[in-house]
Coordinates of C-alpha atoms and ligand atoms in Angstrom, one line a residue:
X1 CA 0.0 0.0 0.0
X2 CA 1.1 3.4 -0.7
X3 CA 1.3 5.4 2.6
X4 CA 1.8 8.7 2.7
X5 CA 2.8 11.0 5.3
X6 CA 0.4 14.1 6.4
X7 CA -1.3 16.0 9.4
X8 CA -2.9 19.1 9.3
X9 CA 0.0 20.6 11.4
X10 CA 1.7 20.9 7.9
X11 CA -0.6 24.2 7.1
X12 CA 1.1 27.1 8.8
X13 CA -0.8 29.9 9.4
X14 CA 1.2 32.7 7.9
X15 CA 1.2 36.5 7.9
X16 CA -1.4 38.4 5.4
X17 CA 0.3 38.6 1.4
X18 CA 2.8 35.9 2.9
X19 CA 3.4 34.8 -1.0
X20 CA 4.2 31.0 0.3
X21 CA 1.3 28.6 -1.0
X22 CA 0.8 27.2 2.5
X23 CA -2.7 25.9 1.4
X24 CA -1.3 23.0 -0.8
X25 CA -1.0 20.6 1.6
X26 CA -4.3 20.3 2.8
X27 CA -5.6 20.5 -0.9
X28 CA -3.2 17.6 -2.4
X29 CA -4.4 15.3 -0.1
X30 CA -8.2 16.7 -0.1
X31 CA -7.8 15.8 -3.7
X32 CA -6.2 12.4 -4.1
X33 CA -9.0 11.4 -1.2
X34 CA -11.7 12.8 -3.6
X35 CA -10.9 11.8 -6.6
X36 CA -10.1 8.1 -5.1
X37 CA -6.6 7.9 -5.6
X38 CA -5.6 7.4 -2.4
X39 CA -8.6 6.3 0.7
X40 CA -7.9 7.1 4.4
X41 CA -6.1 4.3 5.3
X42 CA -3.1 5.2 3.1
X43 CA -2.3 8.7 5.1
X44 CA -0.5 8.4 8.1
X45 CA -0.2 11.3 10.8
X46 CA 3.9 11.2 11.4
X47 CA 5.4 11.2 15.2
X48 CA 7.6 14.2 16.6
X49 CA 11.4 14.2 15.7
X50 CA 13.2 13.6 18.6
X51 CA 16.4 15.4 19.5
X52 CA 18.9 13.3 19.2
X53 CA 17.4 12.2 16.0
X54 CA 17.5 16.0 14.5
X55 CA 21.0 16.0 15.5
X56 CA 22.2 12.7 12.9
X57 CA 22.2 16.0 10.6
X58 CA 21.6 19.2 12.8
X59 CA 24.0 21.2 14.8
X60 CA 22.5 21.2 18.3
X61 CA 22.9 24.9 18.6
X62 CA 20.9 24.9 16.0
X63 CA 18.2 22.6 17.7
X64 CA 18.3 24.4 20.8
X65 CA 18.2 27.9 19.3
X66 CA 14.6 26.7 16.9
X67 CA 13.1 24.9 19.9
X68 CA 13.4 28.1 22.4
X69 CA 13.2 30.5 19.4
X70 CA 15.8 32.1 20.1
X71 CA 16.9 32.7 16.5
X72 CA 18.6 35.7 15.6
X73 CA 16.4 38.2 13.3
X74 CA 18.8 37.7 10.4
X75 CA 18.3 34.0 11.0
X76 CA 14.5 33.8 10.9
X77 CA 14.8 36.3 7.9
X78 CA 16.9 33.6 5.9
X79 CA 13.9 30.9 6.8
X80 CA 11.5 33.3 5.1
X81 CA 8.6 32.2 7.7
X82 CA 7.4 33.6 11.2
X83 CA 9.5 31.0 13.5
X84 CA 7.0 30.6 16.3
X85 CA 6.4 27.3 18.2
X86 CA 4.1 26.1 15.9
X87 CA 6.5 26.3 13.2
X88 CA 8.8 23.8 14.9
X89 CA 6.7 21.7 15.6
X90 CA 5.6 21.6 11.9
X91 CA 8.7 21.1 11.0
X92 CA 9.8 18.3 13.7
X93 CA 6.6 16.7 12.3
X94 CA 7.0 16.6 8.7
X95 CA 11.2 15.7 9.1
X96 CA 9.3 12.7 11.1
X97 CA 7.5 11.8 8.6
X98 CA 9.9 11.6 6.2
X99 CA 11.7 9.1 8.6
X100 CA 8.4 7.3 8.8
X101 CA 8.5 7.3 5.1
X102 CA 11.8 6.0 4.7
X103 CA 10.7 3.0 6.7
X104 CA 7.5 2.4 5.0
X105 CA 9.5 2.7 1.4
X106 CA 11.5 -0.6 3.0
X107 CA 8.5 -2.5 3.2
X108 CA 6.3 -1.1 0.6
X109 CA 8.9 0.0 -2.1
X110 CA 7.7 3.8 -2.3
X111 CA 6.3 6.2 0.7
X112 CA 5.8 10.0 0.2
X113 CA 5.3 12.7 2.4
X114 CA 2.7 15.7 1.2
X115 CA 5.6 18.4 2.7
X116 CA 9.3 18.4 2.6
X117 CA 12.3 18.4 0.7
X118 CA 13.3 21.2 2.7
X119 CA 16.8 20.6 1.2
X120 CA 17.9 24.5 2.1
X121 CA 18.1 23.0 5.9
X122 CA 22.2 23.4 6.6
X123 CA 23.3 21.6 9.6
X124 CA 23.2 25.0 11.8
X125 CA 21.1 27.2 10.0
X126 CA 17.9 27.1 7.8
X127 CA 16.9 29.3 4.7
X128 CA 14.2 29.4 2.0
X129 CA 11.6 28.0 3.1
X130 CA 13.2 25.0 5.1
X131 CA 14.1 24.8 8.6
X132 CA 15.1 20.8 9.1
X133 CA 16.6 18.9 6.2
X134 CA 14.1 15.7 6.1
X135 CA 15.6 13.7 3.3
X136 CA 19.2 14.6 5.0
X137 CA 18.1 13.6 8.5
X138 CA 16.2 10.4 7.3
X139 CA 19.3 9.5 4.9
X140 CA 21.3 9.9 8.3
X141 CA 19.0 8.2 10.2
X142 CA 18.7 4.7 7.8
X143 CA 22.6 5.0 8.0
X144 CA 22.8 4.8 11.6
X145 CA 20.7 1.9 12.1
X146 CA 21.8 -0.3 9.3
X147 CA 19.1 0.1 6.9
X148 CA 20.7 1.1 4.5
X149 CA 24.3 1.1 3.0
X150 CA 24.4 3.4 0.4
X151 CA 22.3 6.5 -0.2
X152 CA 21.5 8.5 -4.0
X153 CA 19.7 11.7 -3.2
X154 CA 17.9 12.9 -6.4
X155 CA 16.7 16.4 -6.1
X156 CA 14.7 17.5 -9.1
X157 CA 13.2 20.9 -7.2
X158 CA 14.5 23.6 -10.0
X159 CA 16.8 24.8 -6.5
X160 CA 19.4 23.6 -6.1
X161 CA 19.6 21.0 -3.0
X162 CA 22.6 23.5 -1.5
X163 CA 21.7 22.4 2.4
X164 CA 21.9 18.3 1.9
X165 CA 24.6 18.6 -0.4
X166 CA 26.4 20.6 2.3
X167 CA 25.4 18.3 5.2
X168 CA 26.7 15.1 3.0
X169 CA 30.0 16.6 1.2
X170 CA 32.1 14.5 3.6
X171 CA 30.0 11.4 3.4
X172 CA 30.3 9.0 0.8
X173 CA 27.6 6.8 1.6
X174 CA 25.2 9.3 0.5
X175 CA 25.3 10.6 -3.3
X176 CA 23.6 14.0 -4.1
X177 CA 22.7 14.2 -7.2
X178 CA 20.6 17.8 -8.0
X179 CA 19.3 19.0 -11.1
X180 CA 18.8 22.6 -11.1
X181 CA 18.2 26.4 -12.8
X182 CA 21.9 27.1 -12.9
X183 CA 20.5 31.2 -12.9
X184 CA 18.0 30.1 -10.0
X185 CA 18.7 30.3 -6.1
X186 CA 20.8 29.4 -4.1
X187 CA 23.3 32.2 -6.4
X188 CA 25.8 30.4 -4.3
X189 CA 25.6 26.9 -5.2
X190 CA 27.0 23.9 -3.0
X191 CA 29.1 21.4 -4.5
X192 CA 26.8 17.9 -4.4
X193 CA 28.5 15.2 -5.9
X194 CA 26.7 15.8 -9.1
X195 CA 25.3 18.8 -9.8
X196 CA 23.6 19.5 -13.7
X197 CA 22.9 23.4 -13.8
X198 CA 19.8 24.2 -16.5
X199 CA 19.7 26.9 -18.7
X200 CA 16.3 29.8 -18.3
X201 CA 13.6 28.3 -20.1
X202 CA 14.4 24.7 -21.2
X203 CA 11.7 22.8 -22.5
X204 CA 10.6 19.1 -21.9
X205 CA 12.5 17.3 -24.5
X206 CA 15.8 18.4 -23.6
X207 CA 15.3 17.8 -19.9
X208 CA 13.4 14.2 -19.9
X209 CA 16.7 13.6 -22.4
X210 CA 18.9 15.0 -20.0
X211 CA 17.2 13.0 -17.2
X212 CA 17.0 9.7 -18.5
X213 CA 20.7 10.1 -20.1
X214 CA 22.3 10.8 -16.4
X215 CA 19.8 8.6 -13.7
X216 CA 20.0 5.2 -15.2
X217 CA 24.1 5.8 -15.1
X218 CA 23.9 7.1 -11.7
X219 CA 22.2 4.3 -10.2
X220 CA 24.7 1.9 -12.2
X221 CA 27.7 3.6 -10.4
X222 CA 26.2 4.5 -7.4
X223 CA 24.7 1.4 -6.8
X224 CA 22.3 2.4 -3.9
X225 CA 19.6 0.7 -1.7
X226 CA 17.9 3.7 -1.2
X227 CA 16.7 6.5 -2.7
X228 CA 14.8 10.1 -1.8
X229 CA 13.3 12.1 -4.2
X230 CA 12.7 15.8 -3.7
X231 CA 9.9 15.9 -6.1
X232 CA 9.6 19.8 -6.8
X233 CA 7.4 21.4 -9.2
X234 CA 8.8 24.6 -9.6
X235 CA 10.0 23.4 -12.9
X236 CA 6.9 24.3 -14.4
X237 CA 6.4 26.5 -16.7
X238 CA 3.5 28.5 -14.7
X239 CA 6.3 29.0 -11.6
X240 CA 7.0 32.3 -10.3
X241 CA 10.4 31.0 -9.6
X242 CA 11.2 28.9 -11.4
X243 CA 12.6 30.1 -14.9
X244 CA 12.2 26.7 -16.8
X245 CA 9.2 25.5 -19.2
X246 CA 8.5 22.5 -18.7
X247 CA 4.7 21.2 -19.2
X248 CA 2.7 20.0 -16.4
X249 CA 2.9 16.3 -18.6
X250 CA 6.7 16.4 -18.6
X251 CA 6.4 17.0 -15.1
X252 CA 4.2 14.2 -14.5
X253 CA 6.8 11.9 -17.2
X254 CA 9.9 13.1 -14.6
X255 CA 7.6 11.4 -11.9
X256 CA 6.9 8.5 -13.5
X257 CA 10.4 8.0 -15.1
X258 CA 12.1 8.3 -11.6
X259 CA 9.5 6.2 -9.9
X260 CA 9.6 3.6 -12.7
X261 CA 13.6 3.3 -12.3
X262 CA 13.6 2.6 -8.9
X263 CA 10.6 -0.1 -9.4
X264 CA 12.5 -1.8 -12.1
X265 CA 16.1 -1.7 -10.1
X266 CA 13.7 -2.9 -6.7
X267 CA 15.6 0.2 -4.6
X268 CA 12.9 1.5 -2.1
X269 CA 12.2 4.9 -2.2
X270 CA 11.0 7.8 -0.3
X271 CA 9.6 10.8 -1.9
X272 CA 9.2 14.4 -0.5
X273 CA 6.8 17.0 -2.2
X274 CA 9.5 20.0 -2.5
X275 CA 8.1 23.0 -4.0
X276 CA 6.1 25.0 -6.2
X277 CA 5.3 28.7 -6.8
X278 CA 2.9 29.1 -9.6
X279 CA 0.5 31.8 -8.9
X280 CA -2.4 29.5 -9.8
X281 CA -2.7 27.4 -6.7
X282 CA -4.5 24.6 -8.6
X283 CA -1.8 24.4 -10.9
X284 CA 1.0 23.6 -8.0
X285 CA -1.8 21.2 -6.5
X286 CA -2.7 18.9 -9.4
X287 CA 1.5 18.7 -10.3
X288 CA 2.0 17.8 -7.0
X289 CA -1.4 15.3 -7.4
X290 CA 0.6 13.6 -10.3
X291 CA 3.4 12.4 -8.5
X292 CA 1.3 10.5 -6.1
X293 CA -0.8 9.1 -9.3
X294 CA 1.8 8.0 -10.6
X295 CA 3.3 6.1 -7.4
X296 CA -0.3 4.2 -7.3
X297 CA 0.3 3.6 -11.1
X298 CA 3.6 2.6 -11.2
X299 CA 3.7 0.9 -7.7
X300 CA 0.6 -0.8 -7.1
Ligands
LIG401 ZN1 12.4 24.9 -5.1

């Protein structure tokens, strides 16, 4: 069964003409339940992170300064949301679930969370959007109990996965791969151990090409047992942000042609949602949709 990570703690109430789509989460899952994708027993409501779990990835300053929010302005700036204690919570509770996830993808072959990816966490400091790393501290966390050996981190958000990259440069039993709007943010980029840096407004032939040219050889070399996905959709070519133009089908083929590799090779695989910025919220919402369509499709 495809289970899938979600709690209504993931909508954040923001600030008036905050211009993050917080509504999404509740609406993806509203609309795989309605449309009969998915039924209730395939959502779970994830646990809290646990300290010492945050800290297979986190810097415990770090930890100590979100959970007493005691964040310096500048700090909370570089997050981009209000950092009040709801907002940790949120966050202990979707990093949770990606763990959660992880560990259902073991049994199951494929989980997914409807939140994270928030692969701008650094060990000691968040920014854009992201406070804990999930895929980072769930990567960590299969590591340190033997679940896994070896790690391939594909991050297809059109950012560039700058915070797990960091978190991982000195561990070789996780592989970051990102894929990303070489003109996009972070303007100062991380070194993952592969990085492909698009071009402003590449189309969906060139970049399903450019996918399916560099995964297959990546999970040849890489060999891994595991695998997270940071499902973005500000590829699209509706984003605000994202400076590519690819169709909401070649999103959906990106989906399916990552979900189907990992199927075929039998890795397990855990997917977070990662983000989206198009200004019509229906367009972020059914992208999003597809990716868990196309788990039920290619999965089950
Ligand atoms: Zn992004």
């Amino acid at each position: 069964m495809l289970k899938i990570a979600y709690s209504p703690i993931y909508t954040y109430p923001l600030p008036p003409g905050h211009r993050f789509p917080m509504a999404k989460y509740e609406l993806v899952a509203e609309q795989l339940l309605y449309e009969g994708t998915v039924s209730e027993e395939n959502f779970f409501s994830p646990d809290l992170l646990k300290k010492e779990t945050a800290l297979l990835a986190h810097t415990e300053a770090y930890w100590n300064k979100l959970n007493t929010l005691s964040l310096s302005e500048r700090e909370e700036r570089a997050i981009g949301f209000p950092v009040g204690e709801r907002f940790v919570l949120r966050g202990r509770h979707i990093a949770q679930g990606t763990i959660q996830c992880a560990l259902f993808a073991l049994q199951h072959g494929v989980a997914m969370n409807v939140a994270g990816g928030t692969h701008h966490a650094y060990a000691d400091h968040g920014e854009g959007y992201c406070c804990f790393n999930d895929q980072a501290i769930a990567a960590a966390y299969l590591l340190r109990h033997g679940l896994a050996r070896q790690i391939l981190i594909v991050d297809l958000d059109v950012h560039q996965g700058n915070g797990t990259a960091h978190i991982f440069r000195h561990e070789p039993r996780v592989f970051t791969f990102s894929m990303h709007g070489a003109r996009n943010y972070p303007l100062r980029k991380e070194r993952s151990d592969l990085d492909i840096d698009l071009p402003d407004g590449m189309e969906d032939g060139p970049y399903l090409a450019l996918l399916r040219n560099t995964l297959p050889r990546l999970v040849d070399e890489v060999q891994p047992d595991f695998v997270f996905y940071q499902s973005g959709v500000d590829i699209l070519e509706t984003d605000r942000l994202g400076r590519l133009r690819i169709s909401r089908e070649g999103c959906r083929q990106r989906d399916r042609f990552v979900l189907e590799l990992c199927r075929q090779h039998q890795i397990p695989i855990a997917v977070s949602m990662g983000g989206g910025y198009s200004p019509r919220l229906s367009d972020i919402v059914e992208a999003h949709a597809n990716t868990f369509r196309t788990a039920q499709e290619v999965f089950f």
